[in-house]
Amino acid sequence: MADQAKPISPLKNLLAGGFGGMCLVFVGHPLDTVKVRLQTQPPNLPGQPPMYSGTFDCFRKTLMREGIMGLYRGMAAPIIGVTPMFAVCFFGFGLGKKLQQKHPEDVLSYPQLFAAGMLSGVFTTGIMTPGERIKCLLQIQASSGETKYTGALDCVKKLYKEAGIQGIYKGTVLTLMRDVPASGMYFMTYEWLKNILTPEEKSVNELSVPRILVAGGIAGIFNWAVAIPPDVLKSRFQTAPPGKYPNGFRDVLRELIRNEGITSLYKGFNAVMIRAFPANAACFLGFEVAMKFLNWAMPNL
């Protein structure tokens, strides 16, 4: 069971979650760029080596060809999108917990925490889908050699001109399929680990920084273990030319399995897992630090 000594404040979750999201983007974006490039690279022709042989090869080639800024390509979109997205994500989790409590002091079970986490995944889709669409397009254009978009704003303008709001929100269903179960796993795992790592004589609110980092990092790994297959489908679908997959994710899934086998659903696995621990450790540490500050500065919020 989760220790919830303090009343849940969705508004504080909103503010602290936004700060946590900024921490996550800064730490995790370089390996996110690697992940997207691995997931969207074209199948290698017979007798020819693939564009990237793996995570470290992609990281090395990107760094050599484009410098450190190449690894931070497209970061404007997630900073603009991820900060409010994580704010809404943590708000949704706080609201999901509060809705399941009959009294403020009620302690939620782990299935209830999972349900609250799934609600947060629904809340974030409206922000996440366009942010992911723009980020993926900017990340792959540098590796393809084309420069169709000069930046995030230019990408939004051109997508809207080509296909309207639907073009910007391409991949919404796949984003939901990825984020709803993954968010449930994310928050449930974090709360579970916090309870396990808290010494018997202490409150969960007094957890040390190293233990918060461990709980947040492992929660990120569990999150991505659930999210990778739909994330691969989403990346392919969102970066495909218009009309390539008329039946949506079913066409993407059929093509991937037919051409590259079932293991293609775990493309970018190493990059995701290497990124997941430090990025999500930073996110939850940022969240907890911001929450402590808010509890001190605005105890009645």
PDB file of C-alpha atoms in Angstrom:
ATOM      1  CA  MET A   1       0.000   0.000   0.000  1.00  0.00           C
ATOM      2  CA  ALA A   2       1.115   3.558  -0.689  1.00  0.00           C
ATOM      3  CA  ASP A   3       1.783   5.987   2.112  1.00  0.00           C
ATOM      4  CA  GLN A   4      -0.190   9.188   1.474  1.00  0.00           C
ATOM      5  CA  ALA A   5       0.225  11.185   4.661  1.00  0.00           C
ATOM      6  CA  LYS A   6      -0.461  14.511   2.972  1.00  0.00           C
ATOM      7  CA  PRO A   7      -3.769  15.360   1.227  1.00  0.00           C
ATOM      8  CA  ILE A   8      -3.463  14.983  -2.537  1.00  0.00           C
ATOM      9  CA  SER A   9      -3.297  18.305  -4.407  1.00  0.00           C
ATOM     10  CA  PRO A  10      -3.744  17.880  -8.194  1.00  0.00           C
ATOM     11  CA  LEU A  11      -2.721  21.532  -8.662  1.00  0.00           C
ATOM     12  CA  LYS A  12       0.617  20.980  -6.919  1.00  0.00           C
ATOM     13  CA  ASN A  13       1.062  17.840  -9.017  1.00  0.00           C
ATOM     14  CA  LEU A  14       0.507  19.994 -12.110  1.00  0.00           C
ATOM     15  CA  LEU A  15       3.229  22.505 -11.185  1.00  0.00           C
ATOM     16  CA  ALA A  16       5.753  19.972  -9.870  1.00  0.00           C
ATOM     17  CA  GLY A  17       5.133  17.663 -12.839  1.00  0.00           C
ATOM     18  CA  GLY A  18       5.986  20.463 -15.263  1.00  0.00           C
ATOM     19  CA  PHE A  19       9.362  20.948 -13.603  1.00  0.00           C
ATOM     20  CA  GLY A  20       9.957  17.194 -13.612  1.00  0.00           C
ATOM     21  CA  GLY A  21       9.189  17.103 -17.340  1.00  0.00           C
ATOM     22  CA  MET A  22      11.816  19.768 -18.058  1.00  0.00           C
ATOM     23  CA  CYS A  23      14.407  17.707 -16.170  1.00  0.00           C
ATOM     24  CA  LEU A  24      13.457  14.601 -18.138  1.00  0.00           C
ATOM     25  CA  VAL A  25      13.801  16.276 -21.549  1.00  0.00           C
ATOM     26  CA  PHE A  26      17.202  17.776 -20.845  1.00  0.00           C
ATOM     27  CA  VAL A  27      18.661  14.490 -19.593  1.00  0.00           C
ATOM     28  CA  GLY A  28      16.910  12.138 -22.004  1.00  0.00           C
ATOM     29  CA  HIS A  29      16.657  13.889 -25.380  1.00  0.00           C
ATOM     30  CA  PRO A  30      19.986  12.767 -26.897  1.00  0.00           C
ATOM     31  CA  LEU A  31      19.084   9.104 -26.550  1.00  0.00           C
ATOM     32  CA  ASP A  32      15.529   9.824 -27.688  1.00  0.00           C
ATOM     33  CA  THR A  33      17.015  11.136 -30.939  1.00  0.00           C
ATOM     34  CA  VAL A  34      19.003   7.899 -31.275  1.00  0.00           C
ATOM     35  CA  LYS A  35      15.873   5.836 -30.542  1.00  0.00           C
ATOM     36  CA  VAL A  36      13.777   7.555 -33.228  1.00  0.00           C
ATOM     37  CA  ARG A  37      16.522   7.283 -35.852  1.00  0.00           C
ATOM     38  CA  LEU A  38      16.932   3.573 -35.149  1.00  0.00           C
ATOM     39  CA  GLN A  39      13.177   2.984 -35.273  1.00  0.00           C
ATOM     40  CA  THR A  40      12.680   4.839 -38.562  1.00  0.00           C
ATOM     41  CA  GLN A  41      15.801   3.865 -40.526  1.00  0.00           C
ATOM     42  CA  PRO A  42      14.931   2.154 -43.827  1.00  0.00           C
ATOM     43  CA  PRO A  43      15.456  -1.631 -44.156  1.00  0.00           C
ATOM     44  CA  ASN A  44      18.947  -2.363 -45.443  1.00  0.00           C
ATOM     45  CA  LEU A  45      19.209  -3.635 -49.027  1.00  0.00           C
ATOM     46  CA  PRO A  46      20.719  -7.108 -49.666  1.00  0.00           C
ATOM     47  CA  GLY A  47      24.500  -6.972 -49.382  1.00  0.00           C
ATOM     48  CA  GLN A  48      24.483  -3.501 -47.850  1.00  0.00           C
ATOM     49  CA  PRO A  49      25.033  -2.680 -44.171  1.00  0.00           C
ATOM     50  CA  PRO A  50      22.249  -0.861 -42.294  1.00  0.00           C
ATOM     51  CA  MET A  51      22.497   2.895 -41.807  1.00  0.00           C
ATOM     52  CA  TYR A  52      23.096   2.261 -38.101  1.00  0.00           C
ATOM     53  CA  SER A  53      24.269  -1.051 -36.673  1.00  0.00           C
ATOM     54  CA  GLY A  54      22.950  -0.252 -33.199  1.00  0.00           C
ATOM     55  CA  THR A  55      22.539   2.296 -30.424  1.00  0.00           C
ATOM     56  CA  PHE A  56      26.195   3.214 -29.971  1.00  0.00           C
ATOM     57  CA  ASP A  57      26.836   3.331 -33.729  1.00  0.00           C
ATOM     58  CA  CYS A  58      23.917   5.744 -34.192  1.00  0.00           C
ATOM     59  CA  PHE A  59      25.088   7.869 -31.258  1.00  0.00           C
ATOM     60  CA  ARG A  60      28.659   7.994 -32.613  1.00  0.00           C
ATOM     61  CA  LYS A  61      27.639   8.830 -36.208  1.00  0.00           C
ATOM     62  CA  THR A  62      25.212  11.528 -35.099  1.00  0.00           C
ATOM     63  CA  LEU A  63      27.848  13.098 -32.841  1.00  0.00           C
ATOM     64  CA  MET A  64      30.530  12.971 -35.562  1.00  0.00           C
ATOM     65  CA  ARG A  65      28.339  14.332 -38.378  1.00  0.00           C
ATOM     66  CA  GLU A  66      26.227  16.880 -36.508  1.00  0.00           C
ATOM     67  CA  GLY A  67      28.012  17.566 -33.229  1.00  0.00           C
ATOM     68  CA  ILE A  68      26.382  17.696 -29.809  1.00  0.00           C
ATOM     69  CA  MET A  69      23.529  19.807 -31.201  1.00  0.00           C
ATOM     70  CA  GLY A  70      22.602  16.928 -33.499  1.00  0.00           C
ATOM     71  CA  LEU A  71      21.713  14.871 -30.440  1.00  0.00           C
ATOM     72  CA  TYR A  72      19.481  17.704 -29.233  1.00  0.00           C
ATOM     73  CA  ARG A  73      17.788  18.049 -32.636  1.00  0.00           C
ATOM     74  CA  GLY A  74      14.086  18.781 -32.287  1.00  0.00           C
ATOM     75  CA  MET A  75      14.283  19.495 -28.544  1.00  0.00           C
ATOM     76  CA  ALA A  76      12.196  22.671 -28.823  1.00  0.00           C
ATOM     77  CA  ALA A  77       9.053  20.622 -29.516  1.00  0.00           C
ATOM     78  CA  PRO A  78       9.355  18.365 -26.457  1.00  0.00           C
ATOM     79  CA  ILE A  79      10.389  21.262 -24.172  1.00  0.00           C
ATOM     80  CA  ILE A  80       7.281  23.152 -25.298  1.00  0.00           C
ATOM     81  CA  GLY A  81       5.178  19.972 -25.288  1.00  0.00           C
ATOM     82  CA  VAL A  82       6.702  17.790 -22.568  1.00  0.00           C
ATOM     83  CA  THR A  83       6.724  20.440 -19.840  1.00  0.00           C
ATOM     84  CA  PRO A  84       2.935  20.973 -19.960  1.00  0.00           C
ATOM     85  CA  MET A  85       2.478  17.285 -20.847  1.00  0.00           C
ATOM     86  CA  PHE A  86       4.186  16.117 -17.653  1.00  0.00           C
ATOM     87  CA  ALA A  87       2.348  18.819 -15.741  1.00  0.00           C
ATOM     88  CA  VAL A  88      -0.931  17.392 -17.076  1.00  0.00           C
ATOM     89  CA  CYS A  89       0.371  13.832 -16.568  1.00  0.00           C
ATOM     90  CA  PHE A  90       1.085  14.337 -12.868  1.00  0.00           C
ATOM     91  CA  PHE A  91      -2.137  16.350 -12.521  1.00  0.00           C
ATOM     92  CA  GLY A  92      -4.074  13.425 -14.045  1.00  0.00           C
ATOM     93  CA  PHE A  93      -2.381  11.006 -11.659  1.00  0.00           C
ATOM     94  CA  GLY A  94      -3.180  13.219  -8.670  1.00  0.00           C
ATOM     95  CA  LEU A  95      -6.779  13.605  -9.839  1.00  0.00           C
ATOM     96  CA  GLY A  96      -7.066   9.863 -10.493  1.00  0.00           C
ATOM     97  CA  LYS A  97      -5.926   9.159  -6.942  1.00  0.00           C
ATOM     98  CA  LYS A  98      -8.241  11.774  -5.450  1.00  0.00           C
ATOM     99  CA  LEU A  99     -11.281  10.467  -7.343  1.00  0.00           C
ATOM    100  CA  GLN A 100     -10.759   7.006  -5.844  1.00  0.00           C
ATOM    101  CA  GLN A 101     -10.525   8.253  -2.265  1.00  0.00           C
ATOM    102  CA  LYS A 102     -13.649   8.413  -0.126  1.00  0.00           C
ATOM    103  CA  HIS A 103     -11.703  10.280   2.553  1.00  0.00           C
ATOM    104  CA  PRO A 104      -8.469  12.353   2.201  1.00  0.00           C
ATOM    105  CA  GLU A 105      -6.568   9.954   4.473  1.00  0.00           C
ATOM    106  CA  ASP A 106      -7.491   6.827   2.451  1.00  0.00           C
ATOM    107  CA  VAL A 107      -4.477   4.801   1.268  1.00  0.00           C
ATOM    108  CA  LEU A 108      -4.845   3.453  -2.287  1.00  0.00           C
ATOM    109  CA  SER A 109      -4.028  -0.090  -3.376  1.00  0.00           C
ATOM    110  CA  TYR A 110      -1.587  -0.742  -6.206  1.00  0.00           C
ATOM    111  CA  PRO A 111      -4.366  -1.551  -8.738  1.00  0.00           C
ATOM    112  CA  GLN A 112      -5.952   1.798  -7.833  1.00  0.00           C
ATOM    113  CA  LEU A 113      -2.607   3.539  -8.394  1.00  0.00           C
ATOM    114  CA  PHE A 114      -2.356   1.763 -11.770  1.00  0.00           C
ATOM    115  CA  ALA A 115      -5.846   3.039 -12.690  1.00  0.00           C
ATOM    116  CA  ALA A 116      -4.883   6.584 -11.645  1.00  0.00           C
ATOM    117  CA  GLY A 117      -1.758   6.308 -13.817  1.00  0.00           C
ATOM    118  CA  MET A 118      -3.837   5.182 -16.811  1.00  0.00           C
ATOM    119  CA  LEU A 119      -6.028   8.262 -16.418  1.00  0.00           C
ATOM    120  CA  SER A 120      -2.903  10.407 -16.630  1.00  0.00           C
ATOM    121  CA  GLY A 121      -2.086   8.728 -19.971  1.00  0.00           C
ATOM    122  CA  VAL A 122      -5.486   9.748 -21.350  1.00  0.00           C
ATOM    123  CA  PHE A 123      -4.977  13.325 -20.150  1.00  0.00           C
ATOM    124  CA  THR A 124      -1.606  13.720 -21.869  1.00  0.00           C
ATOM    125  CA  THR A 125      -2.515  12.439 -25.343  1.00  0.00           C
ATOM    126  CA  GLY A 126      -3.830  15.801 -26.566  1.00  0.00           C
ATOM    127  CA  ILE A 127      -0.443  17.416 -25.899  1.00  0.00           C
ATOM    128  CA  MET A 128       1.761  14.388 -26.554  1.00  0.00           C
ATOM    129  CA  THR A 129       0.560  13.506 -30.061  1.00  0.00           C
ATOM    130  CA  PRO A 130       1.482  16.757 -31.860  1.00  0.00           C
ATOM    131  CA  GLY A 131       4.697  17.113 -29.843  1.00  0.00           C
ATOM    132  CA  GLU A 132       5.778  13.590 -30.775  1.00  0.00           C
ATOM    133  CA  ARG A 133       4.788  14.073 -34.432  1.00  0.00           C
ATOM    134  CA  ILE A 134       6.916  17.223 -34.766  1.00  0.00           C
ATOM    135  CA  LYS A 135       9.822  15.800 -32.762  1.00  0.00           C
ATOM    136  CA  CYS A 136      10.013  12.609 -34.841  1.00  0.00           C
ATOM    137  CA  LEU A 137       9.883  14.484 -38.155  1.00  0.00           C
ATOM    138  CA  LEU A 138      12.668  16.865 -37.091  1.00  0.00           C
ATOM    139  CA  GLN A 139      14.803  14.035 -35.701  1.00  0.00           C
ATOM    140  CA  ILE A 140      14.710  11.917 -38.867  1.00  0.00           C
ATOM    141  CA  GLN A 141      15.125  14.704 -41.433  1.00  0.00           C
ATOM    142  CA  ALA A 142      18.723  15.369 -40.381  1.00  0.00           C
ATOM    143  CA  SER A 143      19.671  11.709 -40.862  1.00  0.00           C
ATOM    144  CA  SER A 144      17.846  11.526 -44.223  1.00  0.00           C
ATOM    145  CA  GLY A 145      19.769  14.482 -45.664  1.00  0.00           C
ATOM    146  CA  GLU A 146      16.602  16.490 -46.456  1.00  0.00           C
ATOM    147  CA  THR A 147      15.727  19.778 -44.795  1.00  0.00           C
ATOM    148  CA  LYS A 148      11.989  20.096 -45.240  1.00  0.00           C
ATOM    149  CA  TYR A 149      11.402  21.857 -41.918  1.00  0.00           C
ATOM    150  CA  THR A 150      13.555  24.654 -40.490  1.00  0.00           C
ATOM    151  CA  GLY A 151      12.226  24.132 -36.971  1.00  0.00           C
ATOM    152  CA  ALA A 152       9.257  23.156 -34.811  1.00  0.00           C
ATOM    153  CA  LEU A 153       7.075  26.142 -35.760  1.00  0.00           C
ATOM    154  CA  ASP A 154       7.812  25.707 -39.461  1.00  0.00           C
ATOM    155  CA  CYS A 155       6.925  22.018 -39.117  1.00  0.00           C
ATOM    156  CA  VAL A 156       3.546  22.872 -37.529  1.00  0.00           C
ATOM    157  CA  LYS A 157       2.753  25.399 -40.288  1.00  0.00           C
ATOM    158  CA  LYS A 158       3.587  22.974 -43.097  1.00  0.00           C
ATOM    159  CA  LEU A 159       1.736  20.047 -41.518  1.00  0.00           C
ATOM    160  CA  TYR A 160      -1.351  22.221 -41.057  1.00  0.00           C
ATOM    161  CA  LYS A 161      -1.118  23.484 -44.627  1.00  0.00           C
ATOM    162  CA  GLU A 162      -0.798  19.935 -46.000  1.00  0.00           C
ATOM    163  CA  ALA A 163      -3.443  18.122 -43.950  1.00  0.00           C
ATOM    164  CA  GLY A 164      -5.055  20.488 -41.453  1.00  0.00           C
ATOM    165  CA  ILE A 165      -5.350  19.650 -37.764  1.00  0.00           C
ATOM    166  CA  GLN A 166      -5.474  15.936 -38.617  1.00  0.00           C
ATOM    167  CA  GLY A 167      -1.945  16.173 -39.982  1.00  0.00           C
ATOM    168  CA  ILE A 168      -0.694  17.567 -36.676  1.00  0.00           C
ATOM    169  CA  TYR A 169      -2.580  14.928 -34.657  1.00  0.00           C
ATOM    170  CA  LYS A 170      -1.582  11.969 -36.809  1.00  0.00           C
ATOM    171  CA  GLY A 171      -0.889   8.990 -34.523  1.00  0.00           C
ATOM    172  CA  THR A 172      -3.369   9.854 -31.741  1.00  0.00           C
ATOM    173  CA  VAL A 173      -4.706   6.292 -31.378  1.00  0.00           C
ATOM    174  CA  LEU A 174      -1.202   4.833 -31.219  1.00  0.00           C
ATOM    175  CA  THR A 175      -0.191   7.432 -28.645  1.00  0.00           C
ATOM    176  CA  LEU A 176      -3.157   6.363 -26.506  1.00  0.00           C
ATOM    177  CA  MET A 177      -2.257   2.675 -26.985  1.00  0.00           C
ATOM    178  CA  ARG A 178       1.258   3.450 -25.788  1.00  0.00           C
ATOM    179  CA  ASP A 179       0.650   5.896 -22.957  1.00  0.00           C
ATOM    180  CA  VAL A 180      -2.443   4.588 -21.146  1.00  0.00           C
ATOM    181  CA  PRO A 181      -1.045   1.195 -20.009  1.00  0.00           C
ATOM    182  CA  ALA A 182       2.538   2.495 -19.808  1.00  0.00           C
ATOM    183  CA  SER A 183       1.532   5.396 -17.532  1.00  0.00           C
ATOM    184  CA  GLY A 184      -0.339   3.009 -15.263  1.00  0.00           C
ATOM    185  CA  MET A 185       2.791   0.879 -14.965  1.00  0.00           C
ATOM    186  CA  TYR A 186       4.967   3.990 -14.522  1.00  0.00           C
ATOM    187  CA  PHE A 187       3.224   5.463 -11.512  1.00  0.00           C
ATOM    188  CA  MET A 188       2.329   2.172  -9.846  1.00  0.00           C
ATOM    189  CA  THR A 189       5.960   1.013 -10.047  1.00  0.00           C
ATOM    190  CA  TYR A 190       7.263   4.299  -8.669  1.00  0.00           C
ATOM    191  CA  GLU A 191       4.903   4.237  -5.678  1.00  0.00           C
ATOM    192  CA  TRP A 192       5.659   0.551  -5.059  1.00  0.00           C
ATOM    193  CA  LEU A 193       9.426   1.126  -5.127  1.00  0.00           C
ATOM    194  CA  LYS A 194       9.182   4.179  -2.880  1.00  0.00           C
ATOM    195  CA  ASN A 195       7.416   2.050  -0.286  1.00  0.00           C
ATOM    196  CA  ILE A 196       9.955  -0.769  -0.597  1.00  0.00           C
ATOM    197  CA  LEU A 197      12.925   1.615  -0.332  1.00  0.00           C
ATOM    198  CA  THR A 198      11.567   3.560   2.660  1.00  0.00           C
ATOM    199  CA  PRO A 199      13.146   2.429   5.961  1.00  0.00           C
ATOM    200  CA  GLU A 200      10.609   1.146   8.498  1.00  0.00           C
ATOM    201  CA  GLU A 201      11.070   3.989  10.945  1.00  0.00           C
ATOM    202  CA  LYS A 202      10.689   6.724   8.295  1.00  0.00           C
ATOM    203  CA  SER A 203       7.884   8.205   6.189  1.00  0.00           C
ATOM    204  CA  VAL A 204       7.872   7.775   2.417  1.00  0.00           C
ATOM    205  CA  ASN A 205       8.014  11.600   2.209  1.00  0.00           C
ATOM    206  CA  GLU A 206      11.498  11.501   3.786  1.00  0.00           C
ATOM    207  CA  LEU A 207      13.013   9.264   1.101  1.00  0.00           C
ATOM    208  CA  SER A 208      16.635  10.189   0.293  1.00  0.00           C
ATOM    209  CA  VAL A 209      17.727  11.564  -3.093  1.00  0.00           C
ATOM    210  CA  PRO A 210      19.588   8.382  -4.171  1.00  0.00           C
ATOM    211  CA  ARG A 211      16.515   6.263  -3.381  1.00  0.00           C
ATOM    212  CA  ILE A 212      14.219   8.631  -5.286  1.00  0.00           C
ATOM    213  CA  LEU A 213      16.604   8.363  -8.253  1.00  0.00           C
ATOM    214  CA  VAL A 214      16.550   4.553  -8.083  1.00  0.00           C
ATOM    215  CA  ALA A 215      12.732   4.405  -7.797  1.00  0.00           C
ATOM    216  CA  GLY A 216      12.237   6.913 -10.639  1.00  0.00           C
ATOM    217  CA  GLY A 217      14.794   5.269 -12.896  1.00  0.00           C
ATOM    218  CA  ILE A 218      13.383   1.757 -12.484  1.00  0.00           C
ATOM    219  CA  ALA A 219       9.828   3.095 -12.933  1.00  0.00           C
ATOM    220  CA  GLY A 220      10.986   4.541 -16.261  1.00  0.00           C
ATOM    221  CA  ILE A 221      12.340   1.145 -17.325  1.00  0.00           C
ATOM    222  CA  PHE A 222       9.047  -0.579 -16.447  1.00  0.00           C
ATOM    223  CA  ASN A 223       7.150   2.155 -18.308  1.00  0.00           C
ATOM    224  CA  TRP A 224       9.137   1.616 -21.504  1.00  0.00           C
ATOM    225  CA  ALA A 225       9.019  -2.174 -21.271  1.00  0.00           C
ATOM    226  CA  VAL A 226       5.266  -1.770 -21.829  1.00  0.00           C
ATOM    227  CA  ALA A 227       5.512   1.175 -24.255  1.00  0.00           C
ATOM    228  CA  ILE A 228       8.169   0.112 -26.799  1.00  0.00           C
ATOM    229  CA  PRO A 229       6.052  -1.925 -29.301  1.00  0.00           C
ATOM    230  CA  PRO A 230       3.334   0.738 -29.733  1.00  0.00           C
ATOM    231  CA  ASP A 231       6.069   3.415 -29.722  1.00  0.00           C
ATOM    232  CA  VAL A 232       7.806   1.753 -32.692  1.00  0.00           C
ATOM    233  CA  LEU A 233       4.484   1.622 -34.564  1.00  0.00           C
ATOM    234  CA  LYS A 234       3.789   5.257 -33.658  1.00  0.00           C
ATOM    235  CA  SER A 235       7.197   6.485 -34.841  1.00  0.00           C
ATOM    236  CA  ARG A 236       6.795   4.676 -38.186  1.00  0.00           C
ATOM    237  CA  PHE A 237       3.236   5.883 -38.660  1.00  0.00           C
ATOM    238  CA  GLN A 238       3.927   9.506 -37.719  1.00  0.00           C
ATOM    239  CA  THR A 239       6.937   9.820 -40.044  1.00  0.00           C
ATOM    240  CA  ALA A 240       5.400   7.967 -43.015  1.00  0.00           C
ATOM    241  CA  PRO A 241       4.350   9.875 -46.166  1.00  0.00           C
ATOM    242  CA  PRO A 242       0.609  10.727 -46.356  1.00  0.00           C
ATOM    243  CA  GLY A 243      -1.499   7.782 -47.485  1.00  0.00           C
ATOM    244  CA  LYS A 244       1.159   5.118 -46.931  1.00  0.00           C
ATOM    245  CA  TYR A 245      -0.813   3.358 -44.187  1.00  0.00           C
ATOM    246  CA  PRO A 246      -4.538   3.796 -45.013  1.00  0.00           C
ATOM    247  CA  ASN A 247      -5.631   1.354 -42.282  1.00  0.00           C
ATOM    248  CA  GLY A 248      -3.495   2.958 -39.608  1.00  0.00           C
ATOM    249  CA  PHE A 249      -1.448   0.961 -37.128  1.00  0.00           C
ATOM    250  CA  ARG A 250      -2.665  -2.391 -38.536  1.00  0.00           C
ATOM    251  CA  ASP A 251      -0.880  -1.665 -41.821  1.00  0.00           C
ATOM    252  CA  VAL A 252       2.279  -0.565 -39.975  1.00  0.00           C
ATOM    253  CA  LEU A 253       2.227  -3.718 -37.852  1.00  0.00           C
ATOM    254  CA  ARG A 254       1.714  -6.005 -40.864  1.00  0.00           C
ATOM    255  CA  GLU A 255       4.512  -4.346 -42.844  1.00  0.00           C
ATOM    256  CA  LEU A 256       6.981  -4.409 -39.949  1.00  0.00           C
ATOM    257  CA  ILE A 257       6.405  -8.077 -39.102  1.00  0.00           C
ATOM    258  CA  ARG A 258       6.389  -9.132 -42.770  1.00  0.00           C
ATOM    259  CA  ASN A 259       9.596  -7.277 -43.683  1.00  0.00           C
ATOM    260  CA  GLU A 260      11.605  -7.262 -40.461  1.00  0.00           C
ATOM    261  CA  GLY A 261      10.077  -9.862 -38.120  1.00  0.00           C
ATOM    262  CA  ILE A 262       8.569  -9.605 -34.659  1.00  0.00           C
ATOM    263  CA  THR A 263      11.825  -8.285 -33.168  1.00  0.00           C
ATOM    264  CA  SER A 264      11.334  -5.068 -35.169  1.00  0.00           C
ATOM    265  CA  LEU A 265       8.735  -4.091 -32.550  1.00  0.00           C
ATOM    266  CA  TYR A 266      11.644  -3.686 -30.142  1.00  0.00           C
ATOM    267  CA  LYS A 267      13.805  -1.499 -32.380  1.00  0.00           C
ATOM    268  CA  GLY A 268      15.632   1.079 -30.328  1.00  0.00           C
ATOM    269  CA  PHE A 269      15.295  -1.088 -27.194  1.00  0.00           C
ATOM    270  CA  ASN A 270      18.857  -0.431 -26.019  1.00  0.00           C
ATOM    271  CA  ALA A 271      18.587   3.323 -26.587  1.00  0.00           C
ATOM    272  CA  VAL A 272      15.246   3.418 -24.772  1.00  0.00           C
ATOM    273  CA  MET A 273      16.484   1.461 -21.773  1.00  0.00           C
ATOM    274  CA  ILE A 274      19.768   3.381 -21.497  1.00  0.00           C
ATOM    275  CA  ARG A 275      17.765   6.619 -21.605  1.00  0.00           C
ATOM    276  CA  ALA A 276      14.901   5.455 -19.386  1.00  0.00           C
ATOM    277  CA  PHE A 277      16.801   5.244 -16.114  1.00  0.00           C
ATOM    278  CA  PRO A 278      18.590   8.636 -15.998  1.00  0.00           C
ATOM    279  CA  ALA A 279      15.768  10.579 -17.694  1.00  0.00           C
ATOM    280  CA  ASN A 280      13.024   9.301 -15.411  1.00  0.00           C
ATOM    281  CA  ALA A 281      15.244   9.436 -12.341  1.00  0.00           C
ATOM    282  CA  ALA A 282      15.751  13.141 -13.163  1.00  0.00           C
ATOM    283  CA  CYS A 283      12.005  13.564 -13.754  1.00  0.00           C
ATOM    284  CA  PHE A 284      10.898  12.145 -10.418  1.00  0.00           C
ATOM    285  CA  LEU A 285      13.686  13.900  -8.526  1.00  0.00           C
ATOM    286  CA  GLY A 286      12.614  17.177 -10.137  1.00  0.00           C
ATOM    287  CA  PHE A 287       9.001  16.413  -9.229  1.00  0.00           C
ATOM    288  CA  GLU A 288       9.800  15.575  -5.595  1.00  0.00           C
ATOM    289  CA  VAL A 289      12.037  18.644  -5.156  1.00  0.00           C
ATOM    290  CA  ALA A 290       9.372  20.921  -6.660  1.00  0.00           C
ATOM    291  CA  MET A 291       6.670  19.291  -4.529  1.00  0.00           C
ATOM    292  CA  LYS A 292       8.689  19.843  -1.332  1.00  0.00           C
ATOM    293  CA  PHE A 293       9.162  23.496  -2.315  1.00  0.00           C
ATOM    294  CA  LEU A 294       5.430  23.917  -3.023  1.00  0.00           C
ATOM    295  CA  ASN A 295       4.481  22.253   0.273  1.00  0.00           C
ATOM    296  CA  TRP A 296       6.784  24.720   2.025  1.00  0.00           C
ATOM    297  CA  ALA A 297       5.860  27.840   0.022  1.00  0.00           C
ATOM    298  CA  MET A 298       2.127  27.150  -0.487  1.00  0.00           C
ATOM    299  CA  PRO A 299       1.001  24.600   2.102  1.00  0.00           C
ATOM    300  CA  ASN A 300      -2.703  25.290   1.537  1.00  0.00           C
ATOM    301  CA  LEU A 301      -2.653  25.127  -2.278  1.00  0.00           C
TER     302      LEU A 301
END
